[in-house]
C-alpha cells in the first residue's frame, strides 16, 4: 500500500447523483481487480471507494462515487476534489480481489455504486483467457440508476460465457430485466450457489442479507468475497 497525492483529472456525472472520478497518479501502480482506494480526508478520516478500473500497471484510476446533498460522507470528498484539484489516497487495499486461479463459475452481485467493484472484476475476467461462466446481477431502485446498462447488455451479447441480469425495484412495463431485490433475483436463477465463487458489494445491510441467505442455501463462506464482510 502507498500513500499518493493525485491530480483530479475529471469529475463527470454518470447519473444526477453518481460521479465518475478520474485520478492521475504521480507514479504507476499495480492493483488487483476488486481492490479499493482510501481517500485521506484527515489523519483519522479515511474514506474507501472501490477502484472501477481494469487492473494494469497504470497512472490513472477510475472511481464511481454516489453522492447527494444529504450524503456528506461522499459529497465532502467531491467538494474537496473540486476545490483543490488534488487528493491524497492510500492504494491498493482490500482482500476481496478476483481469484483468477479458481475453476468455479463467478457470480457478481452489486447494489448501486457497489457496481464499481464488480465492474473491475468483470473487465479483468473478460480480458483473460478463461472460459469460466460469469454472471453479473446489478440492482438499483430505477432503471436509470444502472448507468452502464446498455454497455453491459452489449458485452453480454459479445461474450458467450457472460450473463447480465439487471434488477430494479421500480420497473416500467417495458423493463427488460428482473424486478425486486437483487439477492432474490440471484436465488431465483441460481440453484447451485455452492458451486460458484460469489463477489458482492453494496450497502452493509444488503451484504449481510446475502451472506446469511446464501450460506443457508449451502454456500461455503470461503467462496463469498466482499470487503464489507469484514465489518458485519
Short mmCIF file of C-alpha atoms in Angstrom, two decimals:
data_model
loop_
_atom_site.label_atom_id
_atom_site.label_comp_id
_atom_site.label_asym_id
_atom_site.label_seq_id
_atom_site.Cartn_x
_atom_site.Cartn_y
_atom_site.Cartn_z
CA UNK A 1 0.00 0.00 0.00
CA UNK A 2 1.21 3.51 -0.88
CA UNK A 3 0.01 6.97 0.01
CA UNK A 4 -0.05 9.11 -3.12
CA UNK A 5 -1.02 12.70 -3.91
CA UNK A 6 -3.13 12.53 -7.07
CA UNK A 7 -4.35 15.12 -9.53
CA UNK A 8 -8.08 15.13 -10.20
CA UNK A 9 -8.23 14.73 -13.98
CA UNK A 10 -12.03 14.69 -14.33
CA UNK A 11 -15.30 14.58 -12.41
CA UNK A 12 -18.32 13.81 -14.57
CA UNK A 13 -21.90 12.74 -14.00
CA UNK A 14 -22.95 9.17 -14.70
CA UNK A 15 -26.37 9.95 -13.19
CA UNK A 16 -27.54 13.07 -11.31
CA UNK A 17 -26.15 11.52 -8.11
CA UNK A 18 -23.31 9.27 -9.31
CA UNK A 19 -19.97 10.64 -10.49
CA UNK A 20 -17.09 9.13 -12.43
CA UNK A 21 -13.83 10.44 -10.97
CA UNK A 22 -10.52 10.03 -12.82
CA UNK A 23 -7.38 10.43 -10.73
CA UNK A 24 -3.92 10.85 -12.25
CA UNK A 25 -1.29 9.19 -10.07
CA UNK A 26 2.24 10.55 -9.55
CA UNK A 27 3.68 7.11 -10.41
CA UNK A 28 2.39 3.88 -11.94
CA UNK A 29 0.86 1.37 -9.54
CA UNK A 30 -0.34 -2.21 -9.79
CA UNK A 31 -3.52 -3.49 -8.17
CA UNK A 32 -5.85 -6.48 -8.31
CA UNK A 33 -9.41 -6.45 -9.64
CA UNK A 34 -11.74 -5.82 -6.71
CA UNK A 35 -9.36 -3.76 -4.58
CA UNK A 36 -10.12 -0.26 -3.34
CA UNK A 37 -8.56 3.11 -2.56
CA UNK A 38 -8.97 5.25 0.56
CA UNK A 39 -9.30 9.00 0.24
CA UNK A 40 -7.36 10.61 3.08
CA UNK A 41 -9.52 13.41 4.47
CA UNK A 42 -7.57 13.61 7.74
CA UNK A 43 -5.21 11.60 9.89
CA UNK A 44 -8.09 9.54 11.28
CA UNK A 45 -10.58 10.14 8.48
CA UNK A 46 -10.03 7.82 5.51
CA UNK A 47 -12.93 7.02 3.19
CA UNK A 48 -12.89 3.89 0.97
CA UNK A 49 -14.06 3.70 -2.65
CA UNK A 50 -13.79 0.70 -4.96
CA UNK A 51 -11.50 1.01 -7.96
CA UNK A 52 -13.57 0.70 -11.14
CA UNK A 53 -10.56 0.47 -13.45
CA UNK A 54 -9.45 -2.76 -15.07
CA UNK A 55 -6.19 -3.87 -13.42
CA UNK A 56 -2.99 -2.95 -15.20
CA UNK A 57 0.13 -1.03 -14.35
CA UNK A 58 -1.43 2.37 -14.63
CA UNK A 59 -1.04 6.04 -13.82
CA UNK A 60 -4.81 6.66 -13.70
CA UNK A 61 -7.60 5.31 -11.51
CA UNK A 62 -11.35 5.47 -12.04
CA UNK A 63 -13.78 5.70 -9.13
CA UNK A 64 -17.60 5.78 -9.13
CA UNK A 65 -18.86 7.89 -6.25
CA UNK A 66 -22.51 8.15 -5.29
CA UNK A 67 -23.14 11.49 -3.60
CA UNK A 68 -26.20 13.56 -2.74
CA UNK A 69 -26.66 16.68 -0.66
CA UNK A 70 -27.71 14.57 2.34
CA UNK A 71 -24.72 12.22 1.99
CA UNK A 72 -21.91 14.30 3.47
CA UNK A 73 -19.56 11.28 3.64
CA UNK A 74 -19.19 11.21 -0.15
CA UNK A 75 -20.10 14.79 -1.01
CA UNK A 76 -17.30 16.19 1.16
CA UNK A 77 -14.81 14.11 -0.84
CA UNK A 78 -16.10 15.52 -4.14
CA UNK A 79 -16.14 19.06 -2.74
CA UNK A 80 -12.51 18.70 -1.67
CA UNK A 81 -11.51 17.37 -5.08
CA UNK A 82 -13.23 20.24 -6.86
CA UNK A 83 -11.81 22.87 -4.53
CA UNK A 84 -8.16 21.75 -4.60
CA UNK A 85 -7.85 19.76 -7.84
CA UNK A 86 -5.95 17.06 -5.96
CA UNK A 87 -6.49 14.40 -3.35
CA UNK A 88 -4.34 12.11 -1.25
CA UNK A 89 -5.17 8.41 -1.41
CA UNK A 90 -3.96 5.12 0.03
CA UNK A 91 -3.88 2.34 -2.55
CA UNK A 92 -4.28 -0.57 -3.16
CA UNK A 93 -6.28 -2.02 -0.27
CA UNK A 94 -8.66 -4.93 0.23
CA UNK A 95 -8.63 -8.73 0.27
CA UNK A 96 -11.76 -9.45 -1.79
CA UNK A 97 -10.00 -9.46 -5.13
CA UNK A 98 -10.70 -11.62 -8.19
CA UNK A 99 -9.45 -15.20 -7.69
CA UNK A 100 -8.20 -15.82 -11.21
CA UNK A 101 -6.86 -19.30 -10.47
CA UNK A 102 -10.22 -20.71 -9.32
CA UNK A 103 -12.11 -23.08 -11.62
CA UNK A 104 -15.59 -22.26 -10.29
CA UNK A 105 -18.11 -20.06 -12.17
CA UNK A 106 -18.30 -16.45 -10.99
CA UNK A 107 -21.38 -14.64 -9.72
CA UNK A 108 -21.02 -10.88 -9.23
CA UNK A 109 -23.66 -9.02 -7.19
CA UNK A 110 -23.76 -5.24 -6.95
CA UNK A 111 -26.09 -2.76 -5.33
CA UNK A 112 -25.86 0.82 -6.57
CA UNK A 113 -22.29 2.10 -6.89
CA UNK A 114 -21.08 -1.21 -5.49
CA UNK A 115 -21.08 -1.90 -9.22
CA UNK A 116 -17.61 -0.33 -9.50
CA UNK A 117 -16.18 -3.30 -7.55
CA UNK A 118 -17.82 -5.84 -9.85
CA UNK A 119 -17.01 -3.80 -12.96
CA UNK A 120 -13.28 -4.12 -12.29
CA UNK A 121 -13.61 -7.89 -11.80
CA UNK A 122 -15.82 -8.31 -14.87
CA UNK A 123 -13.36 -6.46 -17.10
CA UNK A 124 -10.43 -8.49 -15.78
CA UNK A 125 -12.25 -11.78 -16.34
CA UNK A 126 -13.38 -10.94 -19.87
CA UNK A 127 -9.84 -9.88 -20.81
CA UNK A 128 -8.40 -13.14 -19.52
CA UNK A 129 -8.33 -16.38 -21.48
CA UNK A 130 -10.77 -18.03 -19.08
CA UNK A 131 -13.96 -19.61 -20.39
CA UNK A 132 -15.49 -19.83 -16.89
CA UNK A 133 -19.06 -18.53 -16.87
CA UNK A 134 -19.53 -15.13 -15.23
CA UNK A 135 -22.89 -13.68 -14.25
CA UNK A 136 -23.47 -10.10 -13.10
CA UNK A 137 -26.54 -9.08 -11.11
CA UNK A 138 -26.80 -5.31 -10.67
CA UNK A 139 -29.55 -3.88 -8.51
CA UNK A 140 -30.95 -0.36 -8.28
CA UNK A 141 -34.18 1.40 -7.46
CA UNK A 142 -34.94 2.53 -11.03
CA UNK A 143 -33.59 1.64 -14.50
CA UNK A 144 -31.73 4.95 -14.78
CA UNK A 145 -29.68 4.02 -11.69
CA UNK A 146 -27.95 1.31 -13.75
CA UNK A 147 -25.76 3.77 -15.59
CA UNK A 148 -23.80 1.27 -17.73
CA UNK A 149 -26.80 -0.93 -18.54
CA UNK A 150 -26.52 -0.57 -22.34
CA UNK A 151 -22.79 -1.30 -22.30
CA UNK A 152 -23.30 -4.39 -20.17
CA UNK A 153 -26.02 -5.73 -22.47
CA UNK A 154 -23.65 -5.26 -25.40
CA UNK A 155 -20.83 -7.08 -23.59
CA UNK A 156 -23.19 -9.93 -22.75
CA UNK A 157 -24.08 -10.26 -26.44
CA UNK A 158 -20.38 -10.33 -27.36
CA UNK A 159 -19.24 -12.93 -24.78
CA UNK A 160 -20.85 -16.36 -24.70
CA UNK A 161 -19.61 -17.00 -21.14
CA UNK A 162 -21.20 -13.80 -19.73
CA UNK A 163 -24.75 -13.35 -18.46
CA UNK A 164 -26.07 -9.98 -17.26
CA UNK A 165 -29.20 -9.57 -15.15
CA UNK A 166 -30.25 -6.02 -14.27
CA UNK A 167 -32.63 -5.79 -11.31
CA UNK A 168 -34.71 -2.79 -10.23
CA UNK A 169 -37.29 -2.26 -7.52
CA UNK A 170 -39.42 0.15 -9.58
CA UNK A 171 -39.78 -1.30 -13.09
CA UNK A 172 -41.70 0.20 -16.01
CA UNK A 173 -43.84 -2.03 -18.23
CA UNK A 174 -41.08 -2.17 -20.84
CA UNK A 175 -38.35 -3.28 -18.40
CA UNK A 176 -36.01 -5.95 -19.81
CA UNK A 177 -34.63 -7.29 -16.53
CA UNK A 178 -35.84 -8.60 -13.17
CA UNK A 179 -37.90 -6.70 -10.60
CA UNK A 180 -37.40 -6.70 -6.84
CA UNK A 181 -34.32 -7.04 -4.65
CA UNK A 182 -31.09 -8.16 -6.26
CA UNK A 183 -30.39 -11.10 -3.93
CA UNK A 184 -33.85 -12.54 -4.63
CA UNK A 185 -33.12 -12.41 -8.36
CA UNK A 186 -29.94 -14.38 -7.76
CA UNK A 187 -31.71 -17.03 -5.70
CA UNK A 188 -34.47 -17.34 -8.30
CA UNK A 189 -31.96 -18.12 -11.06
CA UNK A 190 -29.13 -19.91 -9.26
CA UNK A 191 -29.89 -23.32 -7.78
CA UNK A 192 -26.30 -24.39 -7.00
CA UNK A 193 -24.70 -21.46 -5.19
CA UNK A 194 -22.20 -23.79 -3.54
CA UNK A 195 -20.58 -24.40 -6.93
CA UNK A 196 -19.72 -20.72 -7.55
CA UNK A 197 -17.37 -18.00 -6.36
CA UNK A 198 -19.56 -15.05 -5.38
CA UNK A 199 -18.37 -11.45 -5.20
CA UNK A 200 -20.63 -8.86 -3.59
CA UNK A 201 -20.58 -5.09 -2.99
CA UNK A 202 -23.23 -2.68 -1.81
CA UNK A 203 -24.75 -1.41 1.41
CA UNK A 204 -23.78 -3.34 4.52
CA UNK A 205 -27.42 -4.37 5.09
CA UNK A 206 -27.57 -5.92 1.61
CA UNK A 207 -24.29 -7.77 2.04
CA UNK A 208 -25.43 -9.13 5.42
CA UNK A 209 -28.68 -10.46 3.95
CA UNK A 210 -26.79 -12.09 1.07
CA UNK A 211 -24.27 -13.71 3.40
CA UNK A 212 -26.94 -15.19 5.65
CA UNK A 213 -29.37 -16.25 2.92
CA UNK A 214 -26.75 -17.79 0.63
CA UNK A 215 -24.99 -19.60 3.47
CA UNK A 216 -28.35 -21.09 4.48
CA UNK A 217 -28.66 -22.35 0.90
CA UNK A 218 -25.32 -24.17 1.14
CA UNK A 219 -22.75 -21.60 0.02
CA UNK A 220 -19.45 -22.03 1.93
CA UNK A 221 -18.44 -18.64 3.31
CA UNK A 222 -14.95 -19.27 1.93
CA UNK A 223 -16.47 -18.80 -1.56
CA UNK A 224 -18.08 -15.44 -0.73
CA UNK A 225 -15.94 -12.35 -1.28
CA UNK A 226 -16.57 -8.73 -0.34
CA UNK A 227 -14.66 -6.29 1.84
CA UNK A 228 -17.89 -5.36 3.65
CA UNK A 229 -17.93 -8.86 5.13
CA UNK A 230 -15.12 -7.88 7.49
CA UNK A 231 -17.37 -5.23 9.08
CA UNK A 232 -20.63 -7.16 9.52
#
